[in-house]
Tab-separated table of C-alpha atoms in Angstrom:
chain	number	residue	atom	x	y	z
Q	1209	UNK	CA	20.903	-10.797	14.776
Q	1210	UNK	CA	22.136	-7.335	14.945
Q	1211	UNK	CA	20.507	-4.313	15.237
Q	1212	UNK	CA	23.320	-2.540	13.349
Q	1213	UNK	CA	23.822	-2.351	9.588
Q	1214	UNK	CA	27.002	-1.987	7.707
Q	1215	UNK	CA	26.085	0.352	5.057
Q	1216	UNK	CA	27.731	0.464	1.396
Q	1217	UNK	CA	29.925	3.575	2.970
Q	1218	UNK	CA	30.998	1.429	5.961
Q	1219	UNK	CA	29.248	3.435	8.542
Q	1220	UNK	CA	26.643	2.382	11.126
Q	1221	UNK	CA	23.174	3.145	9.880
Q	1222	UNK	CA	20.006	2.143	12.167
Q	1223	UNK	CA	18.454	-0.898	10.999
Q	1224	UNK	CA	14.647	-1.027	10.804
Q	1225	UNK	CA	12.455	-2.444	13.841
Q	1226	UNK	CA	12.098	-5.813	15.275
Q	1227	UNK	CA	13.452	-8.867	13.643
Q	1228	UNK	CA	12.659	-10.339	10.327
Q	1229	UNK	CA	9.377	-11.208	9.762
Q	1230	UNK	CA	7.681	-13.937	8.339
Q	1231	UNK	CA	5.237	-14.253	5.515
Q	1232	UNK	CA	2.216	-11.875	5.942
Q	1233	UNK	CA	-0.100	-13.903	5.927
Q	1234	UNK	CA	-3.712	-11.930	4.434
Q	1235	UNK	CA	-6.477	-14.398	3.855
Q	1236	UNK	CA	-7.163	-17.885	4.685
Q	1237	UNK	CA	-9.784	-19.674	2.141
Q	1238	UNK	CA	-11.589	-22.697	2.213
Q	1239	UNK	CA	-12.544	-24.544	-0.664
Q	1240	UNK	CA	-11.550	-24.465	-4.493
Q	1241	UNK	CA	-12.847	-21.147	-5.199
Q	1242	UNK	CA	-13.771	-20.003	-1.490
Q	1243	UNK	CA	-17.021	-21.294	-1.528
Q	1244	UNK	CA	-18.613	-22.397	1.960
Q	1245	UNK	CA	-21.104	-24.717	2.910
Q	1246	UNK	CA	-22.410	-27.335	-0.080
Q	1247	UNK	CA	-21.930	-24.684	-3.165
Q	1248	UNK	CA	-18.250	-26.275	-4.054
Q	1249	UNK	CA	-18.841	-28.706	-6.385
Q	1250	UNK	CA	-15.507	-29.315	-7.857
Q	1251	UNK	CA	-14.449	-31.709	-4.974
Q	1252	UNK	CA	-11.835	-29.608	-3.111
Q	1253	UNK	CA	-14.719	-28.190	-0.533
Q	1254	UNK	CA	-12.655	-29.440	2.171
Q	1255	UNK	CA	-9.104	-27.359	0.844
Q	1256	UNK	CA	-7.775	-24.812	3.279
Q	1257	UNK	CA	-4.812	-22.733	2.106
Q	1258	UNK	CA	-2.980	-19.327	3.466
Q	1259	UNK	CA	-2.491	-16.343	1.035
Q	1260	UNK	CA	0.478	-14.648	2.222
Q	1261	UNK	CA	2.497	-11.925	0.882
Q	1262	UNK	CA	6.334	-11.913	1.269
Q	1263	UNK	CA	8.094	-11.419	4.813
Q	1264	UNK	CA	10.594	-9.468	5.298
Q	1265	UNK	CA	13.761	-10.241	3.804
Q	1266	UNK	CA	17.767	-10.375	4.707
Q	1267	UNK	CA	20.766	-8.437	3.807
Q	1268	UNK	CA	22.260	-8.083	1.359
Q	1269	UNK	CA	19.257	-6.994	-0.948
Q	1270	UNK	CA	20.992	-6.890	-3.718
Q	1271	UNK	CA	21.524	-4.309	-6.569
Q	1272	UNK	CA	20.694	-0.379	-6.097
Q	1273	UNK	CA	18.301	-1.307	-3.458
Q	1274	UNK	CA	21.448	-1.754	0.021
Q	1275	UNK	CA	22.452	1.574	-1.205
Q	1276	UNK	CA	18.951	3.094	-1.421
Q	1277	UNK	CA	17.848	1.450	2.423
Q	1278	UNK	CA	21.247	2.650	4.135
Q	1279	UNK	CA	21.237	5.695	2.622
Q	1280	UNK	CA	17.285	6.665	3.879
Q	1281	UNK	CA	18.071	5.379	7.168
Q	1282	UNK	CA	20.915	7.481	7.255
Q	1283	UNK	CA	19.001	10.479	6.322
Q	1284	UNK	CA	16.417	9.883	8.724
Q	1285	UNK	CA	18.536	9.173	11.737
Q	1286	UNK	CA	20.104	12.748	10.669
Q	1287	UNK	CA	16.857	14.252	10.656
Q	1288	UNK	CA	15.848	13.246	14.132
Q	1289	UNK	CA	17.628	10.269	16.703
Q	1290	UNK	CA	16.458	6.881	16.396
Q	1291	UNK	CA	13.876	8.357	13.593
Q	1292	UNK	CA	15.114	5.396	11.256
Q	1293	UNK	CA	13.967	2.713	13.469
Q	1294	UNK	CA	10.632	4.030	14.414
Q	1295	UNK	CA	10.073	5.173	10.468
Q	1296	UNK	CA	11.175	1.889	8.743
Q	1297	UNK	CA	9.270	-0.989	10.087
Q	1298	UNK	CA	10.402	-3.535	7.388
Q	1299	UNK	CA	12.214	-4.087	3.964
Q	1300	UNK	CA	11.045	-6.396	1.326
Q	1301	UNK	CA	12.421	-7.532	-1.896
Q	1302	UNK	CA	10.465	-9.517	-4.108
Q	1303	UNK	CA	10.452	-10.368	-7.816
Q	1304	UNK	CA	13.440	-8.171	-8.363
Q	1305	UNK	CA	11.328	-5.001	-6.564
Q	1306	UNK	CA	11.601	-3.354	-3.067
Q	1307	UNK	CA	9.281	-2.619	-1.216
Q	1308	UNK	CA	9.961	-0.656	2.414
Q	1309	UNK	CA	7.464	-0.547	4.641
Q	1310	UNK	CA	6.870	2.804	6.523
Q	1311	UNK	CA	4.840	3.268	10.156
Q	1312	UNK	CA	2.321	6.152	8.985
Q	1313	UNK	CA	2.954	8.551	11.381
Q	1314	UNK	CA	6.590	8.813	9.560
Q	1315	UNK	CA	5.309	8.684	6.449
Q	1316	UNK	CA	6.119	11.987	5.248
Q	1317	UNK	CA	9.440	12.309	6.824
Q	1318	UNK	CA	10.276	9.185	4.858
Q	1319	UNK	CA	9.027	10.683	1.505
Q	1320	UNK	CA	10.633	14.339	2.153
Q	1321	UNK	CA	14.145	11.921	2.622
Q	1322	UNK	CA	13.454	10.067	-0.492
Q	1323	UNK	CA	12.619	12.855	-2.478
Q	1324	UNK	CA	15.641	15.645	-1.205
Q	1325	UNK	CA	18.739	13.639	-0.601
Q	1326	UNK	CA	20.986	13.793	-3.742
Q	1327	UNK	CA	21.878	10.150	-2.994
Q	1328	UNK	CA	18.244	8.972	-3.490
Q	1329	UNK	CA	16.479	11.450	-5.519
Q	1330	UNK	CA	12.979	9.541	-5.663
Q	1331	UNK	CA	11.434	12.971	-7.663
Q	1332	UNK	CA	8.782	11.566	-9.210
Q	1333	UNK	CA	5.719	9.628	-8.142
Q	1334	UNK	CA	3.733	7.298	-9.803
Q	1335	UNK	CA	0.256	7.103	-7.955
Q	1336	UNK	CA	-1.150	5.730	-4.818
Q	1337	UNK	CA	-2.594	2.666	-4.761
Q	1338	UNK	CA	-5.162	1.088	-2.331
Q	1339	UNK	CA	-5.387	-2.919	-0.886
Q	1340	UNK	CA	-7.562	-4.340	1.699
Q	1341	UNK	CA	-6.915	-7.363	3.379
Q	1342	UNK	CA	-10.120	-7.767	5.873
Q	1343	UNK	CA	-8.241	-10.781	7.623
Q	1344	UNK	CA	-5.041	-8.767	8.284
Q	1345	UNK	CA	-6.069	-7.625	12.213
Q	1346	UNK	CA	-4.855	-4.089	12.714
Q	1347	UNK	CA	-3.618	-3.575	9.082
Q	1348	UNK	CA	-6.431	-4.180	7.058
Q	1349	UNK	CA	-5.867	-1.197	4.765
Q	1350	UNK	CA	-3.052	-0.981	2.769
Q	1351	UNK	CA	-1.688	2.244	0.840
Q	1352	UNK	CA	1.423	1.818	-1.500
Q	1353	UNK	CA	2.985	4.752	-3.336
Q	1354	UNK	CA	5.252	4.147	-5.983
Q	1355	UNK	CA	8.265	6.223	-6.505
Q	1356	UNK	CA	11.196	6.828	-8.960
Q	1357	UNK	CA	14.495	8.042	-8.797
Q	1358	UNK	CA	14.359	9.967	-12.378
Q	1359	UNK	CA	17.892	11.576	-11.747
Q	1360	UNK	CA	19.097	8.150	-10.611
Q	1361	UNK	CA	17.010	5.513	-13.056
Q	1362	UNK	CA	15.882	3.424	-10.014
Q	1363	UNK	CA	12.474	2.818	-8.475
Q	1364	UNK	CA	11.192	1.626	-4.649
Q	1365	UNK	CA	7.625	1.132	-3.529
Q	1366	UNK	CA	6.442	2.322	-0.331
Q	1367	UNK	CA	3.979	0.554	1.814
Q	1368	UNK	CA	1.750	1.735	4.788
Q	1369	UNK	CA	-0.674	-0.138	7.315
Q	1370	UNK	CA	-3.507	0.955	8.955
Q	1371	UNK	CA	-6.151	-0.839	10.670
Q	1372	UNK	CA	-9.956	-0.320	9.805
Q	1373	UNK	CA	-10.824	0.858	13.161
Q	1374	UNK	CA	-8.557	3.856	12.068
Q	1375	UNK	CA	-8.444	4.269	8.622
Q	1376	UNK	CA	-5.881	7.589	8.442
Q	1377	UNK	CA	-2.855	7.930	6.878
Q	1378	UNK	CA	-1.402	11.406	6.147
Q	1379	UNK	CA	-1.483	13.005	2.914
Q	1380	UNK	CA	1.583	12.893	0.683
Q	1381	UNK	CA	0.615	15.729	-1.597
Q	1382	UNK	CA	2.509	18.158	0.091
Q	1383	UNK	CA	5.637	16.231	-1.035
Q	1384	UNK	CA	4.145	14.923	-4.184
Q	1385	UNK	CA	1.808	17.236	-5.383
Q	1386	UNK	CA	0.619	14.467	-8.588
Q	1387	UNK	CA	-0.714	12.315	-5.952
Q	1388	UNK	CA	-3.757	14.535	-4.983
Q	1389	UNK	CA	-5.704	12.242	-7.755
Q	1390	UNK	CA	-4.461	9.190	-6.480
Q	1391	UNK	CA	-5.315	10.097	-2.937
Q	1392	UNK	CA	-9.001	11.014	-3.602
Q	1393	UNK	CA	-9.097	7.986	-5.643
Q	1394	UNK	CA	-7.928	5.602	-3.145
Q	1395	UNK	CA	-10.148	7.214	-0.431
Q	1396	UNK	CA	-13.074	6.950	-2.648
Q	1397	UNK	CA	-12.751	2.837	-3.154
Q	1398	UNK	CA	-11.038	2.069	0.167
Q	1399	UNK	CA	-11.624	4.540	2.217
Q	1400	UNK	CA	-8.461	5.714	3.792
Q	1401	UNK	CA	-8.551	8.934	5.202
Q	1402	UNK	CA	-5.273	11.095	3.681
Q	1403	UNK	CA	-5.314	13.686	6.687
Q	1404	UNK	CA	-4.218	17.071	5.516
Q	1405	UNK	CA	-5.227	16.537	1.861
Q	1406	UNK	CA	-6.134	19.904	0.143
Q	1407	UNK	CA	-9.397	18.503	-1.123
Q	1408	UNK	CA	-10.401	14.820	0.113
Q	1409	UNK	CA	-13.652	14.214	-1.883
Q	1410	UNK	CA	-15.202	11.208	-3.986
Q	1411	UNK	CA	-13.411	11.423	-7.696
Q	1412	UNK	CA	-15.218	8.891	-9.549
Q	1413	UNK	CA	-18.455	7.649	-7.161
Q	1414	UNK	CA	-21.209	10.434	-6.864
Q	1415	UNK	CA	-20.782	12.532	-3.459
Q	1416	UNK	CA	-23.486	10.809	-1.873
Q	1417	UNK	CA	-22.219	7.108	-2.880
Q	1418	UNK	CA	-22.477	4.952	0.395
Q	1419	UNK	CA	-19.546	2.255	1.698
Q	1420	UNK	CA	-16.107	2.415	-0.760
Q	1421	UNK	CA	-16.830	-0.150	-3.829
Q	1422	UNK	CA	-13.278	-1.888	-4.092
Q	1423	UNK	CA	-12.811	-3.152	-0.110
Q	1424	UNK	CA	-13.420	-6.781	-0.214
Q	1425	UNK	CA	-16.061	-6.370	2.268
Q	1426	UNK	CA	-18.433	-4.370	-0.262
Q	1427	UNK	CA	-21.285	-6.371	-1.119
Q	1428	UNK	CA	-21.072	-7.822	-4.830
Q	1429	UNK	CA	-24.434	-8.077	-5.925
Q	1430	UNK	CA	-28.234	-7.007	-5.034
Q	1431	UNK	CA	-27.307	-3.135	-5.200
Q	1432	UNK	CA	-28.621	-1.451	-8.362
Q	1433	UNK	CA	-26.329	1.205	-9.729
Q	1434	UNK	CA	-27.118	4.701	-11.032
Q	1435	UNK	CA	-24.796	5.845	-13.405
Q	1436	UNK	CA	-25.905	9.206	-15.247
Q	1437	UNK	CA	-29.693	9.093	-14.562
Q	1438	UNK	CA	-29.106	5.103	-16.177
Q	1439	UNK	CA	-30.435	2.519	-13.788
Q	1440	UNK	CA	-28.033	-0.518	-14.085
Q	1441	UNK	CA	-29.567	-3.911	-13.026
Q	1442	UNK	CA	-27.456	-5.533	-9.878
Q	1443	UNK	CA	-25.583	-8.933	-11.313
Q	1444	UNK	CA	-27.466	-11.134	-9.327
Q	1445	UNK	CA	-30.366	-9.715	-11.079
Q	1446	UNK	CA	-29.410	-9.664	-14.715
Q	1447	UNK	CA	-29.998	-12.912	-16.248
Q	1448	UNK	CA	-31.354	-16.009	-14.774
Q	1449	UNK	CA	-29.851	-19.747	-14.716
Q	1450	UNK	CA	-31.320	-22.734	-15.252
């Protein structure tokens, strides 16, 4: 394969790194409903299945979205030589959406490009959303930004990894100045550090809240929660079974 792309213009654009990838695969369960040991009692105990999210997929993406990859990489490799391969690690199109994954530490090139050229125009952003994959080694934590191209009608996702070892990515609100909210939000339940945000703090947990309640690692039960001065029973607590 190539490490050239034929853009819509017909020039050379700088395709993103490394070949294409295969299914990312995220979590690997046991069992009917991921029960281990003798809890399963629906007689699948011994099922093992992958969860896997899309790999990377292969020109031509169809639609808006060639148009919108060649013309970022072009941007970028503008910006700064051999920028485009270092920034864009991967392209994915699934269910009719993109997706392009960015390595963090180009993260806010990448947005600056999607947000300036009047080819892409992606003006407006939509939030900042947080995923944690705990069996993903070295990208545990995922941060995805959605954006859209209000001058343009058109819309791409963004997606960055970073391990939890290492949990920073930088902060976006410079570029996007709606997605100080979102930032403090997602640090708050995942705990990804957006470095150079104005304000990081908790948003909806108290100050003092330990661990980040929506990683998949945060214990479910046998925590009682204060909410207002309420004490709130933990579920494994609140009604008995016979």
């Amino acid at each position: 394969m190539s490490d050239e792309i034929t853009p819509v213009g017909g020039e050379v654009a700088a395709a993103p790194a490394g070949a294409l990838r295969g299914p990312d695969v995220v979590e690997v369960r046991a069992g009917l409903w991921g029960i281990h040991g003798t809890g399963d009692t629906s007689g699948f105990g011994g099922l093992v299945r992958q969860v896997a999210m899309p790999g990377s997929s292969a020109r031509p993406y169809g639609g808006y979205f060639d148009e919108v990859v060649d013309v970022l990489l072009e941007v970028l490799e503008e910006t700064e030589p051999g920028l485009a391969a270092k920034a864009v690690t991967g392209v994915v199109v699934d269910r009719d959406e993109l997706t392009v994954e960015v390595a963090r530490e180009h993260l806010v090139a990448v947005c600056r490009a999607l947000r300036d050229d009047q080819d892409l125009r992606f003006e407006l952003s939509l939030g900042v959303s947080g995923v944690h994959y705990p069996e993903s080694t070295g990208r545990e934590l995922r941060a995805v930004y959605h954006l859209t191209s209000v001058t343009h009608s058109r819309r791409v996702r963004l997606e960055v990894a970073a391990p939890d070892a290492d949990p920073n990515i930088p902060s976006t609100v410079a570029i996007y100045p709606t997605n100080d909210w979102h930032e403090r939000e997602t640090w708050d339940f995942f705990g990804i550090v957006f470095d150079g945000h104005p304000a990081l703090a908790r948003i909806q947990m108290p100050d003092d809240w330990p661990g980040h309640p929506q990683r998949k690692d945060y214990p479910l039960g046998g925590i009682p929660v204060e909410y207002k001065g309420a004490t709130i029973p933990s579920p494994d607590t609140r009604r008995s079974y016979s």
